[in-house]
Tab-separated table of C-alpha atoms and ligand atoms in Angstrom:
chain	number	residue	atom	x	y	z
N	168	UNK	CA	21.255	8.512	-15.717
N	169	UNK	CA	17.896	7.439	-16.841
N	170	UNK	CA	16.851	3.491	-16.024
N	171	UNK	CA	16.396	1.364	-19.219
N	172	UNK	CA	13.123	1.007	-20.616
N	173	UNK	CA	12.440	-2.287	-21.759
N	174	UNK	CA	9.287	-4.116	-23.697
N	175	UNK	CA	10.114	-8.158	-23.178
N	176	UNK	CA	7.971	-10.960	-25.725
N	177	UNK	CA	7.803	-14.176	-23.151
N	178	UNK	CA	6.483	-16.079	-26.215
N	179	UNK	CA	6.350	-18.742	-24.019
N	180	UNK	CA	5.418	-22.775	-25.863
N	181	UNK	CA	4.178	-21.270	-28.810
N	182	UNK	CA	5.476	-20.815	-32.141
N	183	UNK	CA	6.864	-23.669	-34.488
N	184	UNK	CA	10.231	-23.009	-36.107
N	185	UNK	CA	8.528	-21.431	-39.471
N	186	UNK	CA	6.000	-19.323	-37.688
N	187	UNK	CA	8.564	-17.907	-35.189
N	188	UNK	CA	10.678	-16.837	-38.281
N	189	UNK	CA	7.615	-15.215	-39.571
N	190	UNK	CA	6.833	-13.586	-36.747
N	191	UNK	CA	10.204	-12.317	-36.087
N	192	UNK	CA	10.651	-10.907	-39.459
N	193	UNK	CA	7.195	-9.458	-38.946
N	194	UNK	CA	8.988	-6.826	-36.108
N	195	UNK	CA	11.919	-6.252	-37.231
N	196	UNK	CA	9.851	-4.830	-40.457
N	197	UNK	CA	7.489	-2.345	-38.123
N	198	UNK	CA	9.753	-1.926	-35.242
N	199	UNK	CA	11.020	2.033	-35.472
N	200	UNK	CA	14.476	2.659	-33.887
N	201	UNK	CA	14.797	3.872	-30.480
N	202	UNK	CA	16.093	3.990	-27.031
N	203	UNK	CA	13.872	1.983	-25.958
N	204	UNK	CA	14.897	-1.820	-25.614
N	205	UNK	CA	12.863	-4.768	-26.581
N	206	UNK	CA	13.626	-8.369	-25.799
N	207	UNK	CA	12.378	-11.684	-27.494
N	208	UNK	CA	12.521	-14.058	-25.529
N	209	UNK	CA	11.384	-17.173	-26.905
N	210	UNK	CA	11.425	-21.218	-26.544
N	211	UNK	CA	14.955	-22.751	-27.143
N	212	UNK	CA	14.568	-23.976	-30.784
N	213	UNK	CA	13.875	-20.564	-32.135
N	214	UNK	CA	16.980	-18.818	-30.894
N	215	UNK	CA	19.927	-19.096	-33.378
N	216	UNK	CA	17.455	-18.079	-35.980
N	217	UNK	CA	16.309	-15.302	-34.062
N	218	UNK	CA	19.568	-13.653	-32.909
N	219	UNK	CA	20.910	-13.762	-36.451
N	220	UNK	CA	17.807	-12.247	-38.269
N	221	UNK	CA	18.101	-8.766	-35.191
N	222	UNK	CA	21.580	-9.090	-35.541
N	223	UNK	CA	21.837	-5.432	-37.312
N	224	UNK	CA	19.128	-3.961	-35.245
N	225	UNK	CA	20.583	-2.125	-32.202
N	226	UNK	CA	17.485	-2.002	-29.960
N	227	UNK	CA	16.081	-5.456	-30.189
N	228	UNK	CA	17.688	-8.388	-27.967
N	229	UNK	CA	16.886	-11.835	-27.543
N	230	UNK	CA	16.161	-14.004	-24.286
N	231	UNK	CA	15.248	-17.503	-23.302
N	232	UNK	CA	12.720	-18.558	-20.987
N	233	UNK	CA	14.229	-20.623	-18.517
N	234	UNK	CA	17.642	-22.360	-17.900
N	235	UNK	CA	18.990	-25.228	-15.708
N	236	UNK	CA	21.050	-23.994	-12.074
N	237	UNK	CA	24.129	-26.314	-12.807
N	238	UNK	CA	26.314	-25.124	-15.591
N	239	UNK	CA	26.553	-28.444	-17.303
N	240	UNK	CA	26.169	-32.335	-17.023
N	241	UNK	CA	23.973	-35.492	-17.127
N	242	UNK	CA	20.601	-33.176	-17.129
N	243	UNK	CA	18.766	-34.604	-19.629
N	244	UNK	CA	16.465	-32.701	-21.500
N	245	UNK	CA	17.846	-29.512	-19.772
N	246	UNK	CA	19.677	-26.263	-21.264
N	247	UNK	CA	22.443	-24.798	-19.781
N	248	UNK	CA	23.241	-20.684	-19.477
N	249	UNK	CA	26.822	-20.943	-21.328
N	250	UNK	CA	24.367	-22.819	-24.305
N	251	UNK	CA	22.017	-20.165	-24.426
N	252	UNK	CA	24.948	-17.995	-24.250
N	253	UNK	CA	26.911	-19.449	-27.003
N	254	UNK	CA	23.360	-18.627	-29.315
N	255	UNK	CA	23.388	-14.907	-28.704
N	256	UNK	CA	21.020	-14.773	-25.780
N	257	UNK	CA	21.375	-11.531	-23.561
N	258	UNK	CA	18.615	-11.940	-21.061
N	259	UNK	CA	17.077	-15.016	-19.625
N	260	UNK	CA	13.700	-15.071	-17.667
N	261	UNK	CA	14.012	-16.764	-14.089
N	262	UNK	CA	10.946	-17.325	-12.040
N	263	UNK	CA	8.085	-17.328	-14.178
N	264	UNK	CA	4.951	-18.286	-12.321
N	265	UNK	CA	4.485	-20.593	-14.287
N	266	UNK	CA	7.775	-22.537	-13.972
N	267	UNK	CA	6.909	-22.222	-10.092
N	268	UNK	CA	3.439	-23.586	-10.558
N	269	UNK	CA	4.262	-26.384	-13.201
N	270	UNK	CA	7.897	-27.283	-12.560
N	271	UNK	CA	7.917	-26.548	-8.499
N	272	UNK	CA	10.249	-24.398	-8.730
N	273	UNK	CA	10.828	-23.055	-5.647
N	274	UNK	CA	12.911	-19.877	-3.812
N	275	UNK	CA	15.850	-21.563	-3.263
N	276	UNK	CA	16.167	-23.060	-6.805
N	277	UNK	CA	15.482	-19.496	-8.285
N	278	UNK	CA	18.414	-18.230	-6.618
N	279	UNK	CA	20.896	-20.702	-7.763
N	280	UNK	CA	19.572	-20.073	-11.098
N	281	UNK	CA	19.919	-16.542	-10.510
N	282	UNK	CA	23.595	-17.056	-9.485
N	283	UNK	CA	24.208	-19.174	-12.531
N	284	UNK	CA	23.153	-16.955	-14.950
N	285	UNK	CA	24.591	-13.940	-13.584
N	286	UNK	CA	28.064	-16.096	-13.105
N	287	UNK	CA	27.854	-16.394	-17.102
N	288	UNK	CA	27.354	-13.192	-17.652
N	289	UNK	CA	23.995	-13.144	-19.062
N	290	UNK	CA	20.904	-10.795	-17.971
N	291	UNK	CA	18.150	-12.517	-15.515
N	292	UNK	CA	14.680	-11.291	-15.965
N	293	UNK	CA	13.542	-12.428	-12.494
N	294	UNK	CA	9.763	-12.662	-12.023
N	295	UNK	CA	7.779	-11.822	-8.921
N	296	UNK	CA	4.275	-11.498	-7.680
N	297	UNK	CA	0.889	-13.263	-6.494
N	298	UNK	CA	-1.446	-15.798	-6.850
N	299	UNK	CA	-5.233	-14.249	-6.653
N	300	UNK	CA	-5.652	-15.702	-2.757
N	301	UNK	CA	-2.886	-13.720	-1.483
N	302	UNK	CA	-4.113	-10.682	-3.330
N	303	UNK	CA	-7.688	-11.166	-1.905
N	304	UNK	CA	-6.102	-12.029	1.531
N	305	UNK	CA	-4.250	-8.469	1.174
N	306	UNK	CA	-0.367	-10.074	1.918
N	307	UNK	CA	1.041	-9.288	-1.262
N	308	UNK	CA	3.368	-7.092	-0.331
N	309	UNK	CA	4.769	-9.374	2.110
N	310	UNK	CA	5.051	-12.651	-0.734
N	311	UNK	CA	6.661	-10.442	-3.104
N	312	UNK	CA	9.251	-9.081	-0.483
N	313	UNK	CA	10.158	-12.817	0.677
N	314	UNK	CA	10.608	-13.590	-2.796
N	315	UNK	CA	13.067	-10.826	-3.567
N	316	UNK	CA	14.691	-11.658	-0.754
N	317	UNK	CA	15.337	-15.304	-1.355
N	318	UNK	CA	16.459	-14.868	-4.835
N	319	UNK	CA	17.699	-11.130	-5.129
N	320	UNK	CA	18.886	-9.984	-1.360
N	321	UNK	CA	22.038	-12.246	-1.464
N	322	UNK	CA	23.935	-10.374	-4.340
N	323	UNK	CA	26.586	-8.387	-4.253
N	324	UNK	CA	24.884	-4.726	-5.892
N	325	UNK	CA	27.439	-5.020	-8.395
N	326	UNK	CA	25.505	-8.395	-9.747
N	327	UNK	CA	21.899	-6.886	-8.367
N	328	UNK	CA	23.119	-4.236	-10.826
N	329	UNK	CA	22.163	-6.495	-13.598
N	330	UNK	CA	19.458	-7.704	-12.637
N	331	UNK	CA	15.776	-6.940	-14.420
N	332	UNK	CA	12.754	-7.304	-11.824
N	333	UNK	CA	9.329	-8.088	-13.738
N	334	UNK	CA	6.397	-8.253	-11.616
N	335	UNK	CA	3.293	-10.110	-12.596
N	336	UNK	CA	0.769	-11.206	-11.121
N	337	UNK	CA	-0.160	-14.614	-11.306
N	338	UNK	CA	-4.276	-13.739	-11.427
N	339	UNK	CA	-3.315	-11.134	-14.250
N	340	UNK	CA	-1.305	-13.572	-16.477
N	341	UNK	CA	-3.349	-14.649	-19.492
N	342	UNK	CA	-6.351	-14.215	-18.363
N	343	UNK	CA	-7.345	-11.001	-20.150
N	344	UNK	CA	-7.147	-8.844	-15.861
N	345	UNK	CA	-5.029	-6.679	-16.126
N	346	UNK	CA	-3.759	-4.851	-12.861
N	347	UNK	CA	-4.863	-1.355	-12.525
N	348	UNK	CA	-2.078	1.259	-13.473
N	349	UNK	CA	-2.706	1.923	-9.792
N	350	UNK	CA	-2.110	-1.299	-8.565
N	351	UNK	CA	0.851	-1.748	-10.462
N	352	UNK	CA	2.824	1.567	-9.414
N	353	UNK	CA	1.822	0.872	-5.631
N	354	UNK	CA	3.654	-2.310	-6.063
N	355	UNK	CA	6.915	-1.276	-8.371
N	356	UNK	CA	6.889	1.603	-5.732
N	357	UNK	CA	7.115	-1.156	-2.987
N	358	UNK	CA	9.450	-3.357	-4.917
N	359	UNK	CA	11.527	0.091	-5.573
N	360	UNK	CA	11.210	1.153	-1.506
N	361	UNK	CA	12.700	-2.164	-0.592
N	362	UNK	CA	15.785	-2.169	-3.218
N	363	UNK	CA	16.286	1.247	-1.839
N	364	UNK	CA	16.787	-0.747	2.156
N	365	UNK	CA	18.719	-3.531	0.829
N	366	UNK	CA	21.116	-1.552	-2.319
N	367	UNK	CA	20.440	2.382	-1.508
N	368	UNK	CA	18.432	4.853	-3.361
N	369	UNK	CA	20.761	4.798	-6.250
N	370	UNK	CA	20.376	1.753	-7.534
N	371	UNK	CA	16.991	1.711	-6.537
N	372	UNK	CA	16.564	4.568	-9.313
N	373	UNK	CA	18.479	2.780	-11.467
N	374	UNK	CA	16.435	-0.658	-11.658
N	375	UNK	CA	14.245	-1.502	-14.238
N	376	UNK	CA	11.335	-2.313	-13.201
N	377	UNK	CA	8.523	-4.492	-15.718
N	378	UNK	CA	5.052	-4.894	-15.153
N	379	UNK	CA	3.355	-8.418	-16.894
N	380	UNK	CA	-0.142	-9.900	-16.866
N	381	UNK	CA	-2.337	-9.277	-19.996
N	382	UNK	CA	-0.335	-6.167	-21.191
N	383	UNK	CA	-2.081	-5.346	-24.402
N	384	UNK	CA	-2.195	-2.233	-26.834
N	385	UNK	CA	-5.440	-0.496	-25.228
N	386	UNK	CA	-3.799	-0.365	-21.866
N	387	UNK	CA	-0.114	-0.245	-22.136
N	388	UNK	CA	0.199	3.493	-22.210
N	389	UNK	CA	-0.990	4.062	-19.354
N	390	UNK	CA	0.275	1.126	-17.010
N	391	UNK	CA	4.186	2.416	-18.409
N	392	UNK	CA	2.685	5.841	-17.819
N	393	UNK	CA	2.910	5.108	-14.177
N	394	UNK	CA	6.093	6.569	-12.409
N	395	UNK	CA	7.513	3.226	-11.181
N	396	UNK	CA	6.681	1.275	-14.329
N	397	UNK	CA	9.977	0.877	-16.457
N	398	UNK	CA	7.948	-1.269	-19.289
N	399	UNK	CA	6.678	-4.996	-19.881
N	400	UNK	CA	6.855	-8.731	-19.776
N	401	UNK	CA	4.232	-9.644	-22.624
N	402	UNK	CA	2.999	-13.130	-23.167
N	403	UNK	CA	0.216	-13.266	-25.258
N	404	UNK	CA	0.289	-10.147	-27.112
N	405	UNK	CA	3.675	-10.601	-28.165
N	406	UNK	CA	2.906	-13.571	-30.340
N	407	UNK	CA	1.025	-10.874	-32.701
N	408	UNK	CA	3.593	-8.692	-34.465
N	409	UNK	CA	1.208	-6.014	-34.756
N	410	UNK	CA	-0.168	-5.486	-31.470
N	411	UNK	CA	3.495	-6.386	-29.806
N	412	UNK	CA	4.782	-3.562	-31.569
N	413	UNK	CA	2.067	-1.080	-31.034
N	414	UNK	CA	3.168	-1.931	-27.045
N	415	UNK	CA	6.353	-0.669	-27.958
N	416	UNK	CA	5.318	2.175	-28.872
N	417	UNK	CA	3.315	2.409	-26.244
N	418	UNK	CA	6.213	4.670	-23.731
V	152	LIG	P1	0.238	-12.423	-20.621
V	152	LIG	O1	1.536	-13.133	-20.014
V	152	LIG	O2	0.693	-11.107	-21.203
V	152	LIG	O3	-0.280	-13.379	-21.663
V	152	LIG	O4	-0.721	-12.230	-19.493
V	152	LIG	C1	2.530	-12.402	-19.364
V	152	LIG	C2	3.593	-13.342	-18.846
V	152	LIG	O5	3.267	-14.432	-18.384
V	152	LIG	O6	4.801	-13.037	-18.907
């Protein structure tokens, strides 16, 4: 069995209602069929609209960004994984840098969210990966082990099973740096190595494994070229419908 091959749009805050529908019918328009799948995972308000407008189009899914731990209660402001759930949402990203730089969320909190969403029956996309000191300081490896650990490590394989891993960066993300295809594979080859300790070679092989941080057209090939590198987490270049979809196309 081949691991799944996925392209993910982390659109992220942008996008008012209208636009999103534009952009959305923008893909589904120059998206070709294929094995490959490709997620949209965009801010709350856009997904009802989303999931019915790819609702005949096999290879395109839709995610959310971010969900509360508890499954429901006086959380105000906060979305739960049974509503994101009850919208069509397969996938949900977990651990974004940028929800543990802005919103503190830490280890601990990822991997009751983790639990949560798993409990519900929906897909985590689980980020991982370093600021630019750690990289510079050459301990990467080691932060993006104790962060699979904390989050990951605890399940059962069955639920690890259903897990996507996304590693990104945090010096790569928007700021137009992308990793070297090298530096990417030596570190989905790491990530891989240590699934393959904790779950066994086999579902090591099987684990999808997505590389993020300024992903564009011009370099995609040859980053998801790499042996270790199962496909993307896109930020910015998924808000254009053209250049997201040239990344599809991109395996
Ligand atoms: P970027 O974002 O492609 O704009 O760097 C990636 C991400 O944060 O998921």
């Amino acid at each position: 069995m081949r691991r799944t091959q996925i392209v993910a749009g982390n659109w992220k805050m942008n996008k008012t209602y209208q636009e999103g529908r534009d952009l959305v019918k923008a893909i589904v328009e120059k998206l070709q069929p294929s094995d490959n799948k490709v997620v949209l995972c965009t801010p709350f308000i856009h997904l009802n609209s989303v999931a019915a407008s790819i609702k005949d189009i096999s290879n395109l899914h839709l995610g959310a960004q971010n969900c509360h731990q508890e499954m429901r209660g006086a959380y105000t402001g906060e979305v739960s994984a049974a509503m994101l759930q009850s919208v069509g949402a397969e996938y949900v990203i977990i651990g974004h840098s940028e929800r543990r730089k802005y919103f503190s969320e830490s280890d601990e909190l990822l991997a009751q969210k983790v639990k949560t969403v798993l409990g519900i029956g929906l897909l985590p996309i689980f980020c991982c990966g370093e600021e630019l000191a750690i990289r510079e300081e050459g301990t990467q490896n080691q932060l993006v082990k104790k962060q699979l650990e904390a989050a990951l490590f605890g399940l059962e394989e069955e639920d690890f099973a259903k897990v996507v891993i996304a590693y990104e960066p945090v010096w790569a993300i928007g700021t137009g740096k992308t990793a070297t295809p090298e530096q990417a594979q030596e570190m989905h080859a790491y990530i891989r190595a240590l699934i393959s300790e904790k779950y066994g070679e086999k579902r090591a092989d099987l684990t999808t494994i997505l590389y993020g941080g300024s992903a564009k057209p011009n370099n995609a090939k040859e980053l998801f070229s790499q042996p270790d590198v199962d496909g993307g987490l896109i930020g910015g270049a998924s808000l254009k419908a053209d250049d997201f979809v040239a990344i599809v196309n991109s395996f």
